[in-house]
Short mmCIF file of C-alpha atoms and ligand atoms in Angstrom, two decimals:
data_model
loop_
_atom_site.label_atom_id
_atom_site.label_comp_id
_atom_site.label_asym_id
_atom_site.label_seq_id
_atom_site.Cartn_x
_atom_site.Cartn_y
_atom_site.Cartn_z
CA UNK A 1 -0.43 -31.55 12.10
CA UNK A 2 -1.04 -28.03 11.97
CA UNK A 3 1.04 -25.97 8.95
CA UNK A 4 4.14 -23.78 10.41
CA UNK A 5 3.94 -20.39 8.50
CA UNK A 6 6.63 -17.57 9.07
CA UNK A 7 5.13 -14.40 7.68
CA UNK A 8 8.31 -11.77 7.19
CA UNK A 9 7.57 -8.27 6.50
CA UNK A 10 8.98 -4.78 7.65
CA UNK A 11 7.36 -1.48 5.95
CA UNK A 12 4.53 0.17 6.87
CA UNK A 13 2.06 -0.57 3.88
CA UNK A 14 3.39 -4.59 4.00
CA UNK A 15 2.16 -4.79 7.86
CA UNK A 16 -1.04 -2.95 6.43
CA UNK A 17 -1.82 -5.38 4.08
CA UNK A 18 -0.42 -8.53 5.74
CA UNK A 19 -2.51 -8.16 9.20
CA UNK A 20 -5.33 -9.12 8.45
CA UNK A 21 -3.99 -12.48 7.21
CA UNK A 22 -2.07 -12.72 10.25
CA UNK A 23 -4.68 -12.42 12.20
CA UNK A 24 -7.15 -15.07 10.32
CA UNK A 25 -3.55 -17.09 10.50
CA UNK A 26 -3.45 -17.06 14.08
CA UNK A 27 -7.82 -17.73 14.65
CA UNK A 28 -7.13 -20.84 12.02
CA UNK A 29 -6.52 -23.90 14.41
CA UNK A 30 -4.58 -26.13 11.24
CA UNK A 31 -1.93 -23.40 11.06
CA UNK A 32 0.99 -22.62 13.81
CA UNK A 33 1.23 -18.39 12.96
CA UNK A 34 4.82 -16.85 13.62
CA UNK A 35 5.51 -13.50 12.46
CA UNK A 36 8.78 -12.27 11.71
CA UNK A 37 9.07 -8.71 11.25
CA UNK A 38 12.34 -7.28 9.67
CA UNK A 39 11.51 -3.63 11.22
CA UNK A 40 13.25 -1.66 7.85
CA UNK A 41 10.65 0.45 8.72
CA UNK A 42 11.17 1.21 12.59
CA UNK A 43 8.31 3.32 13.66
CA UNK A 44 6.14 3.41 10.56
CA UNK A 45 5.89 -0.30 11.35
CA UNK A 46 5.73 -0.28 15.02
CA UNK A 47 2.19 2.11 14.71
CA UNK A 48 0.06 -0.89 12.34
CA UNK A 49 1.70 -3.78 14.78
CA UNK A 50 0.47 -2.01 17.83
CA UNK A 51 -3.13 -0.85 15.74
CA UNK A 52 -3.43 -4.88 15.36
CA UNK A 53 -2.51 -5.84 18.28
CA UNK A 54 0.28 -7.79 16.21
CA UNK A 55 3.02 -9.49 18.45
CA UNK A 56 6.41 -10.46 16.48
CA UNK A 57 8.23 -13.63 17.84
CA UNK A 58 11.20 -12.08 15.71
CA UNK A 59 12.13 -8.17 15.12
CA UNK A 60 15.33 -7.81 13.20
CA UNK A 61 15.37 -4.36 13.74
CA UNK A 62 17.59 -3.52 10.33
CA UNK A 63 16.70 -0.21 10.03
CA UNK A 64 19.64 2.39 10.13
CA UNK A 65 19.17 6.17 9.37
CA UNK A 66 19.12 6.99 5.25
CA UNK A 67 19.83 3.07 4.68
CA UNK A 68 21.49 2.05 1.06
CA UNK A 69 19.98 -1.15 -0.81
CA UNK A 70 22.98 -2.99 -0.40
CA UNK A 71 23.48 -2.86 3.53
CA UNK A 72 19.60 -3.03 3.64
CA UNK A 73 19.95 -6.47 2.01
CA UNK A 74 22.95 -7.62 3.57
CA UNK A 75 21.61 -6.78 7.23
CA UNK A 76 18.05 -9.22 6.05
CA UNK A 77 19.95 -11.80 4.40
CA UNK A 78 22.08 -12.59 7.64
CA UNK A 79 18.94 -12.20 10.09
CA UNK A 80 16.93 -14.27 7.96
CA UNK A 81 18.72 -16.92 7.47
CA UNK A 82 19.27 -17.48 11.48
CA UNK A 83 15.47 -17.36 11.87
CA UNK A 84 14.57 -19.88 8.98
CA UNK A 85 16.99 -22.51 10.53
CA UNK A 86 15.46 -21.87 14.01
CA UNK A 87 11.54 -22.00 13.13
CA UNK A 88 12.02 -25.13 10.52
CA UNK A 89 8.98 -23.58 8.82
CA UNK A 90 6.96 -25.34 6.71
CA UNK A 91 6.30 -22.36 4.38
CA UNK A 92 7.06 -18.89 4.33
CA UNK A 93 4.49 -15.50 3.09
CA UNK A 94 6.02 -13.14 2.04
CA UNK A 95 4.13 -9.74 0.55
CA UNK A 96 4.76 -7.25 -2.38
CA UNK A 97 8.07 -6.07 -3.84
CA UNK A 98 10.00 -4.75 -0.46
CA UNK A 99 13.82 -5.42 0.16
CA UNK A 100 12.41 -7.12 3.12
CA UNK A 101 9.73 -9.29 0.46
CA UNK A 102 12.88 -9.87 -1.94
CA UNK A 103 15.32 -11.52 1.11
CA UNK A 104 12.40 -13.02 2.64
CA UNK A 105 11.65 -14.98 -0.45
CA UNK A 106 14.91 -15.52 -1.74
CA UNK A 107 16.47 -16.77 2.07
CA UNK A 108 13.93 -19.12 1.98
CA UNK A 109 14.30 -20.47 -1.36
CA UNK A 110 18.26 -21.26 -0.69
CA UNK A 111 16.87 -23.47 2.43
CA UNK A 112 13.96 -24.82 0.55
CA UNK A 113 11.29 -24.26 2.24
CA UNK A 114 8.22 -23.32 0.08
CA UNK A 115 7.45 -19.34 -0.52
CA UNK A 116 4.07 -17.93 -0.84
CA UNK A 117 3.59 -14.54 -2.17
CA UNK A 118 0.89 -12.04 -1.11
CA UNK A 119 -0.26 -9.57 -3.88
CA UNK A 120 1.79 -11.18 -6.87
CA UNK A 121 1.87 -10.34 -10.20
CA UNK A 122 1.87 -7.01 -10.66
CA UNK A 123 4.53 -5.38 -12.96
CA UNK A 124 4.94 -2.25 -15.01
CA UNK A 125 7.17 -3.86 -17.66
CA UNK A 126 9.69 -1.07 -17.03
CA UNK A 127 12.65 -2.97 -14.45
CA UNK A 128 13.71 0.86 -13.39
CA UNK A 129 9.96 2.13 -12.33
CA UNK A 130 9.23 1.29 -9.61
CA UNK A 131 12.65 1.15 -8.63
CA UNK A 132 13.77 -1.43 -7.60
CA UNK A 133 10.60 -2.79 -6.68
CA UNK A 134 9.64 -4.34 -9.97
CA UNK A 135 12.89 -6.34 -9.59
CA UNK A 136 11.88 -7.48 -6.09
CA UNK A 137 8.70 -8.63 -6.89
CA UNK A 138 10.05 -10.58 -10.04
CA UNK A 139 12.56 -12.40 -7.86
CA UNK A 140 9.82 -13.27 -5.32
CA UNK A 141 7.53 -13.98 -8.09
CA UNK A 142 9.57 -16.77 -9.69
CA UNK A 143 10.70 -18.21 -6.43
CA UNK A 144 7.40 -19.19 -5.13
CA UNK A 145 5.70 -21.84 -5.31
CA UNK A 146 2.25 -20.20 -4.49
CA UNK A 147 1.22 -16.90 -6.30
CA UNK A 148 -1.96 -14.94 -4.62
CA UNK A 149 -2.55 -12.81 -7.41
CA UNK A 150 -5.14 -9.89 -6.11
CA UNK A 151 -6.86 -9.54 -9.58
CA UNK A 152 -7.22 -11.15 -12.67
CA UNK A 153 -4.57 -8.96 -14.40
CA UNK A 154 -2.12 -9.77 -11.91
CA UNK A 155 -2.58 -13.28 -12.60
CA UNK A 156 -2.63 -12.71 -16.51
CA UNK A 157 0.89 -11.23 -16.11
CA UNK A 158 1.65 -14.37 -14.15
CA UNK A 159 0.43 -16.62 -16.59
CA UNK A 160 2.33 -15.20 -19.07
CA UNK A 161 5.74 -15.30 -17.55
CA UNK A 162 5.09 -19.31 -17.18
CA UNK A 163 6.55 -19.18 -13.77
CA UNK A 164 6.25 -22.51 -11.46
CA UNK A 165 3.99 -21.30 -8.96
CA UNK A 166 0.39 -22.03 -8.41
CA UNK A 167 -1.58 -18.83 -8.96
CA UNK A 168 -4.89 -17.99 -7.44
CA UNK A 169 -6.51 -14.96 -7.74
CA UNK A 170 -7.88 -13.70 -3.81
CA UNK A 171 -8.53 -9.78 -4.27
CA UNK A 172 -6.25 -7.43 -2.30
CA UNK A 173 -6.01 -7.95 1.37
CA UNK A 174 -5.74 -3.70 2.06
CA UNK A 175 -9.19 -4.10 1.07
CA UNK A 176 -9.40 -6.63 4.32
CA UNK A 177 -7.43 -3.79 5.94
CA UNK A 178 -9.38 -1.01 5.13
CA UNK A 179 -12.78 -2.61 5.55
CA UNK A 180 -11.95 -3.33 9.16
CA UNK A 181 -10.59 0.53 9.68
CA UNK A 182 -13.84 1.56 8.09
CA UNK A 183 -15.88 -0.31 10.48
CA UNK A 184 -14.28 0.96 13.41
CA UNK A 185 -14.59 4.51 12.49
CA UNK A 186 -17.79 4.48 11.66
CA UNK A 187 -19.24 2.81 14.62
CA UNK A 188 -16.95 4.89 17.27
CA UNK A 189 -17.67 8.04 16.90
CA UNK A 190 -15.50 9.28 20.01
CA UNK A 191 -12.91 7.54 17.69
CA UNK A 192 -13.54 9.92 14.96
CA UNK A 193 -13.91 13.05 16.83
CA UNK A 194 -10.56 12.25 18.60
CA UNK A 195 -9.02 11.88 15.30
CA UNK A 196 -10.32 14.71 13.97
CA UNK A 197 -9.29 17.00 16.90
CA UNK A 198 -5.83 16.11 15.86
CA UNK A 199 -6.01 16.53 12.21
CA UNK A 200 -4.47 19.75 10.84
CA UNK A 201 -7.69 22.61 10.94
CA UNK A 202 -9.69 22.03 7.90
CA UNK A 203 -11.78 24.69 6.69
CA UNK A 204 -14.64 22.56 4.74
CA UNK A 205 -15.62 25.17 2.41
CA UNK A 206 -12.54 24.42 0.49
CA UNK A 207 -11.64 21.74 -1.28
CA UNK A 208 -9.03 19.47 0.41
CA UNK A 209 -6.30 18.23 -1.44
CA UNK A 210 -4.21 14.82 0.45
CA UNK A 211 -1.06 14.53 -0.88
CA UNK A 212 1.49 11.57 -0.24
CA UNK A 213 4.69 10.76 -2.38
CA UNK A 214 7.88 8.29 -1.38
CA UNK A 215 9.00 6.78 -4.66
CA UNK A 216 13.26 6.26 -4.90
CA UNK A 217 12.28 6.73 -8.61
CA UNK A 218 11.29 10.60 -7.89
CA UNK A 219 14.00 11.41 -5.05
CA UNK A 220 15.58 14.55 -6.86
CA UNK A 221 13.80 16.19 -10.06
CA UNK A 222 10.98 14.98 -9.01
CA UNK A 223 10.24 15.74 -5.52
CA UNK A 224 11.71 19.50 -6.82
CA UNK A 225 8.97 19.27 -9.54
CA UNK A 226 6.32 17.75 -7.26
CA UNK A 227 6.69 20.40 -4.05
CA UNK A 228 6.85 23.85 -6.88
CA UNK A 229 3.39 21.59 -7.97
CA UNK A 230 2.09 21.89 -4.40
CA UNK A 231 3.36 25.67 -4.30
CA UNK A 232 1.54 26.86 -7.34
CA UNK A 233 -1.68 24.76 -5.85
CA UNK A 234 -1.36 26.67 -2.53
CA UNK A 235 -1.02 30.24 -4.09
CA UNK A 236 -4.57 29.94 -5.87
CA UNK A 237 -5.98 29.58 -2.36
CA UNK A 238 -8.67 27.46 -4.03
CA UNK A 239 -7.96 24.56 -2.04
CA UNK A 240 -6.07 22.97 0.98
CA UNK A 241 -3.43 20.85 0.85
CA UNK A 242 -2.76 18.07 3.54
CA UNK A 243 0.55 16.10 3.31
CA UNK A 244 1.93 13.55 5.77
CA UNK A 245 5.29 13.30 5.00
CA UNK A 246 7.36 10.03 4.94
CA UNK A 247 10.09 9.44 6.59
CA UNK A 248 12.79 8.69 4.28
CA UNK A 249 15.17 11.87 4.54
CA UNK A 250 15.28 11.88 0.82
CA UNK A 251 11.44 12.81 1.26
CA UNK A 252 11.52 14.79 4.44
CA UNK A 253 14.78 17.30 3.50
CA UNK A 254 13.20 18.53 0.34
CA UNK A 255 9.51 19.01 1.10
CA UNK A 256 10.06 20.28 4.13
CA UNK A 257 12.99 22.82 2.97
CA UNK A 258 10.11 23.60 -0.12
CA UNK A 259 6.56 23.75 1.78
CA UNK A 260 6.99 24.49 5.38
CA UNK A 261 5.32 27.49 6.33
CA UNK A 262 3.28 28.32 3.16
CA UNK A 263 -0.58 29.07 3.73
CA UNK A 264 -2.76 26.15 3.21
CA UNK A 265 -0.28 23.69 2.83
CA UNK A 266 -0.17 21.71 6.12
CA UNK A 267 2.71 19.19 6.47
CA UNK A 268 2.29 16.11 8.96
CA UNK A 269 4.43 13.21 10.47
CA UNK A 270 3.23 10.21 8.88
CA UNK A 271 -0.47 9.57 10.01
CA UNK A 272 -1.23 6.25 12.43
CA UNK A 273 -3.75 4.12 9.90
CA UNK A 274 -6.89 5.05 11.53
CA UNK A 275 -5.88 8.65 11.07
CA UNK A 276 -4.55 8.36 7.33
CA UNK A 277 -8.56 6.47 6.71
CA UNK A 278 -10.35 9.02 7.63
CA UNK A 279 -7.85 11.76 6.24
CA UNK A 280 -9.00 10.17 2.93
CA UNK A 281 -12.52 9.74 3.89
CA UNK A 282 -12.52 13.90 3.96
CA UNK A 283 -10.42 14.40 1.29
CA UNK A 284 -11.45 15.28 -1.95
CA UNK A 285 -8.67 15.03 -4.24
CA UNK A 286 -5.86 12.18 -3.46
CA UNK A 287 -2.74 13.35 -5.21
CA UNK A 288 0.20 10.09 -4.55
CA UNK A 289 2.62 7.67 -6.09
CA UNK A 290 1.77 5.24 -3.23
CA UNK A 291 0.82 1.92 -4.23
CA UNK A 292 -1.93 1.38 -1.09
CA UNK A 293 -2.99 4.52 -1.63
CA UNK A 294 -3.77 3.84 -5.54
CA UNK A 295 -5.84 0.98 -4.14
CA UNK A 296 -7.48 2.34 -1.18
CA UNK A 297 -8.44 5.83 -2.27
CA UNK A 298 -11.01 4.39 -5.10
CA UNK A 299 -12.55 2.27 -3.11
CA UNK A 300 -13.68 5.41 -0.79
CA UNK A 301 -14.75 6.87 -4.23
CA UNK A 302 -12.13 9.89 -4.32
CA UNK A 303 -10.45 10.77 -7.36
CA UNK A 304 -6.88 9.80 -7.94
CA UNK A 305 -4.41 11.71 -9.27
CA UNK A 306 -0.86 9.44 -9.82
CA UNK A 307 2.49 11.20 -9.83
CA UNK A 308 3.92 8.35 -12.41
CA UNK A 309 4.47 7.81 -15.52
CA UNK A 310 3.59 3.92 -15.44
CA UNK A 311 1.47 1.71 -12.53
CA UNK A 312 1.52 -2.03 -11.95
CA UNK A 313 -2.06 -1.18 -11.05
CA UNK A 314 -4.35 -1.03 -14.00
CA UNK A 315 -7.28 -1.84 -12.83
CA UNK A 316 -8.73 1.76 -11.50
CA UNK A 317 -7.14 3.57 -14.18
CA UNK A 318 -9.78 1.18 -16.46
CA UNK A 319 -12.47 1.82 -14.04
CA UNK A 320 -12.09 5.44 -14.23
CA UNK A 321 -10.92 6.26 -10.70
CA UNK A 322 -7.56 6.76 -11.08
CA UNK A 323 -5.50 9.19 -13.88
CA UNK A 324 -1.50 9.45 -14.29
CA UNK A 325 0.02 12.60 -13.95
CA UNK A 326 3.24 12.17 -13.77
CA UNK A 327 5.59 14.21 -11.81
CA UNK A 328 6.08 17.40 -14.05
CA UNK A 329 5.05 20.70 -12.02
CA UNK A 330 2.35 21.59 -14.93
CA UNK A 331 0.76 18.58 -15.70
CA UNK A 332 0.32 18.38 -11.43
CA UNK A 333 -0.99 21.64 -11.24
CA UNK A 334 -3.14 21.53 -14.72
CA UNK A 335 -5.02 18.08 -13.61
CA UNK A 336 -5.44 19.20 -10.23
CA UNK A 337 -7.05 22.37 -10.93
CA UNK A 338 -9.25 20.40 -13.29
CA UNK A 339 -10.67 18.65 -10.67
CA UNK A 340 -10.58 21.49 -8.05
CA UNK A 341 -12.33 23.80 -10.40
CA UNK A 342 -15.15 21.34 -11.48
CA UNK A 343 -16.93 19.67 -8.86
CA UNK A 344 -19.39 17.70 -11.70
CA UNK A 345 -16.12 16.41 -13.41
CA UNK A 346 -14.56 15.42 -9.58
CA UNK A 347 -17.81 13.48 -8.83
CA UNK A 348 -17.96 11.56 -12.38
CA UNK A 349 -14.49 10.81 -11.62
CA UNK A 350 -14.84 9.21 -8.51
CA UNK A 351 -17.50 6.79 -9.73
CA UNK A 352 -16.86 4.69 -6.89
CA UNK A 353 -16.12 1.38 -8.47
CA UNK A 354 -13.49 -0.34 -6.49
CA UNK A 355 -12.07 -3.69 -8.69
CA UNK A 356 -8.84 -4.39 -6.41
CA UNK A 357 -11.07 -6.63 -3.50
CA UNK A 358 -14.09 -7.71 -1.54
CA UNK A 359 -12.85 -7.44 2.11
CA UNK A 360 -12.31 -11.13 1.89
CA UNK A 361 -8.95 -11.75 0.82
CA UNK A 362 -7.30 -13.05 3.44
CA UNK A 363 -9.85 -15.60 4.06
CA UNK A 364 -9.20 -17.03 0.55
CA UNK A 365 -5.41 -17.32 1.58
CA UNK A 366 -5.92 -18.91 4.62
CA UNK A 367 -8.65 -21.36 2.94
CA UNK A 368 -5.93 -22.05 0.03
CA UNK A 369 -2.83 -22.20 2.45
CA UNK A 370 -4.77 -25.04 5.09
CA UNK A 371 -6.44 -27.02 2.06
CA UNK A 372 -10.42 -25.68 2.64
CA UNK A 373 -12.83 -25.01 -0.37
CA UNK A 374 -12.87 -21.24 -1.58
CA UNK A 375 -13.74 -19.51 -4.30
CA UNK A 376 -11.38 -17.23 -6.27
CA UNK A 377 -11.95 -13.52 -6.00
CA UNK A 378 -14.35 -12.73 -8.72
CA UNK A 379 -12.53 -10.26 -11.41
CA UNK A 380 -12.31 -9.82 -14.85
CA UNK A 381 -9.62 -9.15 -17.37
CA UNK A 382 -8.95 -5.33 -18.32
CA UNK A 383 -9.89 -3.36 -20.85
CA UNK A 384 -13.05 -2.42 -19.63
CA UNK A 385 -13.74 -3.61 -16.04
CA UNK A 386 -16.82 -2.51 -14.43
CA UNK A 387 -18.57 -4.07 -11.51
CA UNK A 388 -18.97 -2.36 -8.99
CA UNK A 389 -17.83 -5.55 -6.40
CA UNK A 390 -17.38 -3.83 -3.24
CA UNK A 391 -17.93 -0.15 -2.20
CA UNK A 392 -17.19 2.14 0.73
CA UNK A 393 -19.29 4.70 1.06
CA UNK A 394 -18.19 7.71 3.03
CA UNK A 395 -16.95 4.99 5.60
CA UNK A 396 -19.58 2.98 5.17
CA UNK A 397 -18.79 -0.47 4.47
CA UNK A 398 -21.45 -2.01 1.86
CA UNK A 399 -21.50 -5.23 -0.39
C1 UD1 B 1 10.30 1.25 1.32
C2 UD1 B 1 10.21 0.23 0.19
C3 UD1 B 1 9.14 0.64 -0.80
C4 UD1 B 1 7.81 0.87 -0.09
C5 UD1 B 1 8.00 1.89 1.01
C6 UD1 B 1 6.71 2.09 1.77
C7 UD1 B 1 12.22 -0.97 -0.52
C8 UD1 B 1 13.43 -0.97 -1.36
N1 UD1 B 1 11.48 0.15 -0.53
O1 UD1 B 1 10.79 2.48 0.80
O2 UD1 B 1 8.98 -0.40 -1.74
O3 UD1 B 1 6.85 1.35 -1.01
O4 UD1 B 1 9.02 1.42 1.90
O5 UD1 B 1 6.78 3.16 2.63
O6 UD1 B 1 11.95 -1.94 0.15
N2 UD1 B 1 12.60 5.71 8.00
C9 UD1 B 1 12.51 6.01 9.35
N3 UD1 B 1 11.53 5.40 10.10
C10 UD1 B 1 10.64 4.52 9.58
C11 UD1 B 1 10.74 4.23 8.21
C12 UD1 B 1 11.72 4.82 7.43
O7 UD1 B 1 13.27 6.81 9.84
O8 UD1 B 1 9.79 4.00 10.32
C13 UD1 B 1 13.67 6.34 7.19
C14 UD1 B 1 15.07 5.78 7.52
O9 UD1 B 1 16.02 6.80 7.41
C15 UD1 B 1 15.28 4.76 6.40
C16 UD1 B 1 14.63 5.47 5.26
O10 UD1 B 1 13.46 6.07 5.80
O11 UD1 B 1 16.64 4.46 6.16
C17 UD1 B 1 14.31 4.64 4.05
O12 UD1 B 1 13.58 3.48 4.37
P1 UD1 B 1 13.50 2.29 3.26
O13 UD1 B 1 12.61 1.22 3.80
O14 UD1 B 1 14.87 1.88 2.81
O15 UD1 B 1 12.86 2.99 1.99
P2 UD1 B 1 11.42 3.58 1.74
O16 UD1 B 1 11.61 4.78 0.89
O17 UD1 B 1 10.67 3.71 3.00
N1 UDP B 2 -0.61 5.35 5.17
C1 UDP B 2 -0.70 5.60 6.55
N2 UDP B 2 -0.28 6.82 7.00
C2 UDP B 2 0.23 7.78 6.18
C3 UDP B 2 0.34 7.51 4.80
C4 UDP B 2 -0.08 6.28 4.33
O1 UDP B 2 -1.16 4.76 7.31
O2 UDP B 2 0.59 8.87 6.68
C5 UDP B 2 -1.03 4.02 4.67
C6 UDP B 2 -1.95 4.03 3.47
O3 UDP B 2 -3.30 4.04 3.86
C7 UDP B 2 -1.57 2.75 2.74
C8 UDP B 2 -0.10 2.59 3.07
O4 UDP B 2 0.15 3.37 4.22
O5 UDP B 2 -2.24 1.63 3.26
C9 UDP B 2 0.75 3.06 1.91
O6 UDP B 2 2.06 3.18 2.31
P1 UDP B 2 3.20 3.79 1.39
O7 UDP B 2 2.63 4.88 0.55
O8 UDP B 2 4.33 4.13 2.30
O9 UDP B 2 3.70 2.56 0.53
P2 UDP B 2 3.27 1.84 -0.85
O10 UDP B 2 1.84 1.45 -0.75
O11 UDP B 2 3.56 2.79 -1.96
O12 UDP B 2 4.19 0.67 -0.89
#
């Protein structure tokens, strides 16, 4: 009897990351695929499903304009429950630290049916950064019975919470995700002229600076700190700075009421994936407090700058690709110039060692979830990581 899975997600980087798995899921003849998607993120999620060619048998659609926590939850907990009862699944995946991950999990614990968690195990230690999203993926964490930690720190922190679950360490499936984007660009070219026809004019004898930022954490202070950052940047007309802005009005009101209309700062909708690759692939500075981005950007061997104080994502800061800045104007505008000003420095920074996957994540899950042989995802325990496992190049995928 093939296994019934329900995969539930419902924000843009959580459909990133989980479609590849879906679709080895739904090749896999032992497993019956149904995908649930919660659609808190309406459009941003709508673009990867469509990029995938992804079809949901259930869309909750719970988005509603500048949503609270709360009636976020609320509206997931009711859906969810109706769909668990209906699909009788035999076990549910659920990804990350989203409201969407935390209901998922937690709906299906209270009708016991077995949770597995994509990308577990990482944590800050500090409960109010990310907020709330290192409570959400605690709560999913110690609800499921089967823990795909993407690296061996992940799984360390696992270990040492002596939670239930079964942990195996698989690499991270953007990794899967960005691998197959990679591909595609690089063998269409029409592909990657039409994108770049509709990327913002870049003039390539400056440096380009890709900014993203969406963190509840930073709504206030910090987007005010982060956009007179960008400001400063702009005025030096050393560089360019491209930033697709995310739709949360939090976001949107305050960097677009900050940046519009200043020279070299060009503010987007948020990019379609395909796009949002190959914006990186040109970049030469990523400036974020995105999580995918954190993972993705190293692996295309561009510098990192974090606007955090703490990540759940050691690894690259180890390796050398990734630095925390924070999200004070000077310290922004101090390491980017760094960087901008020293192209040496920016190329020893990017040293293109990627430690968070080897493009083969998801077929470690599948292996795992339908009882096939597999080998763990090869990494070692921090301090001091080094191998270079897998490594885009420019767009080029290479082993
Ligand atoms: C959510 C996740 C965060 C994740 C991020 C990725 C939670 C609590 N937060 O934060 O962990 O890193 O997504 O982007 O789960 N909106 C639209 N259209 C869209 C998407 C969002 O209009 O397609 C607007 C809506 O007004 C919505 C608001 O953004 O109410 C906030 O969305 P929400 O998912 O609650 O928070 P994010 O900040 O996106
Ligand atoms: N991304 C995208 N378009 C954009 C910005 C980001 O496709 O305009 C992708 C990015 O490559 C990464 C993911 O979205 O895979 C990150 O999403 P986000 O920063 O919203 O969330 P986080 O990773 O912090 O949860």
């Amino acid at each position: 009897m093939p296994v019934r899975i329900v995969s539930i997600f419902g924000t843009r980087p959580e459909a990133i990351k989980m479609a590849p798995l879906v679709k080895r899921l739904e090749a896999d003849p032992d497993v019956q695929s149904v995908v649930c998607v919660t659609g808190q993120h309406r459009s941003m999620l709508k673009q990867v499903l469509d990029l995938f060619g992804i079809v949901p048998a259930h869309d909750l659609e719970v988005m509603t304009a500048n949503q609270s926590l709360n009636g976020l939850a609320s509206r997931l907990f009711a859906g969810l429950d109706d769909i668990l009862v209906a699909e009788q699944p035999d076990r549910v995946l659920v990804h990350g630290d989203t409201a969407t991950s935390m209901a998922g999990a937690l709906a299906a614990f209270h009708r016991r049916i077995p949770v597995g968690h994509v990308e577990a195990g990482l944590r800050t230690g500090n409960l109010m950064e990310p907020w709330p999203e290192e409570m959400n993926r605690r709560v999913v964490d110690v609800v499921s019975d089967l823990l795909f930690a993407p690296t061996a720190s992940s799984k360390a922190n696992l270990l040492a919470e002596a939670l239930s679950g079964q942990v195996i360490v698989t690499g991270n499936t953007v990794i899967d995700a960005l691998r197959l984007m990679c591909t595609r660009l690089d063998q269409d070219a029409p592909l990657r002229e039409a994108i770049d026809a509709r990327l913002p004019a870049i003039d390539p004898s400056l440096p380009l600076l890709l900014v993203t930022g969406h963190r509840r954490e930073s709504f206030g202070d910090g987007f005010d700190h982060i956009c007179a950052a960008l400001a400063t940047l702009a005025q030096t007309g050393k560089l360019q700075i491209v930033y697709p802005v995310h739709m949360n009005p939090n976001v949107r009101g305050p960097v677009l009421a900050a940046l519009d209309n200043i020279p070299n700062v060009f503010l987007t909708a948020p990019l379609e994936y395909p796009d949002f690759v190959r914006l990186m692939q040109r970049a030469s500075i990523v400036l974020t407090d995105s999580g995918g981005v954190q993972e993705e950007a190293p692996a295309l061997g561009k510098p990192v700058l974090v606007m955090r104080d703490v990540t759940e994502r050691p690894e690259a800061l180890a390796a050398g690709t990734v630095r925390l800045v924070g999200t004070e104007r000077d310290s922004i505008v101090r390491a980017v110039l760094e960087l901008v000003d020293n192209e040496q420095e920016r190329r020893a920074f990017a040293r293109r060692v990627n430690p968070y996957g080897d493009g083969h994540a998801s077929e470690r899950i599948v292996a795992a979830l339908t009882g096939k042989p597999f080998e763990a995802f090869p990494s070692d325990t921090l301090p001091g990581y080094r191998h270079p496992l897998f490594v885009l190049q420019g767009g080029t995928a290479s082993m």
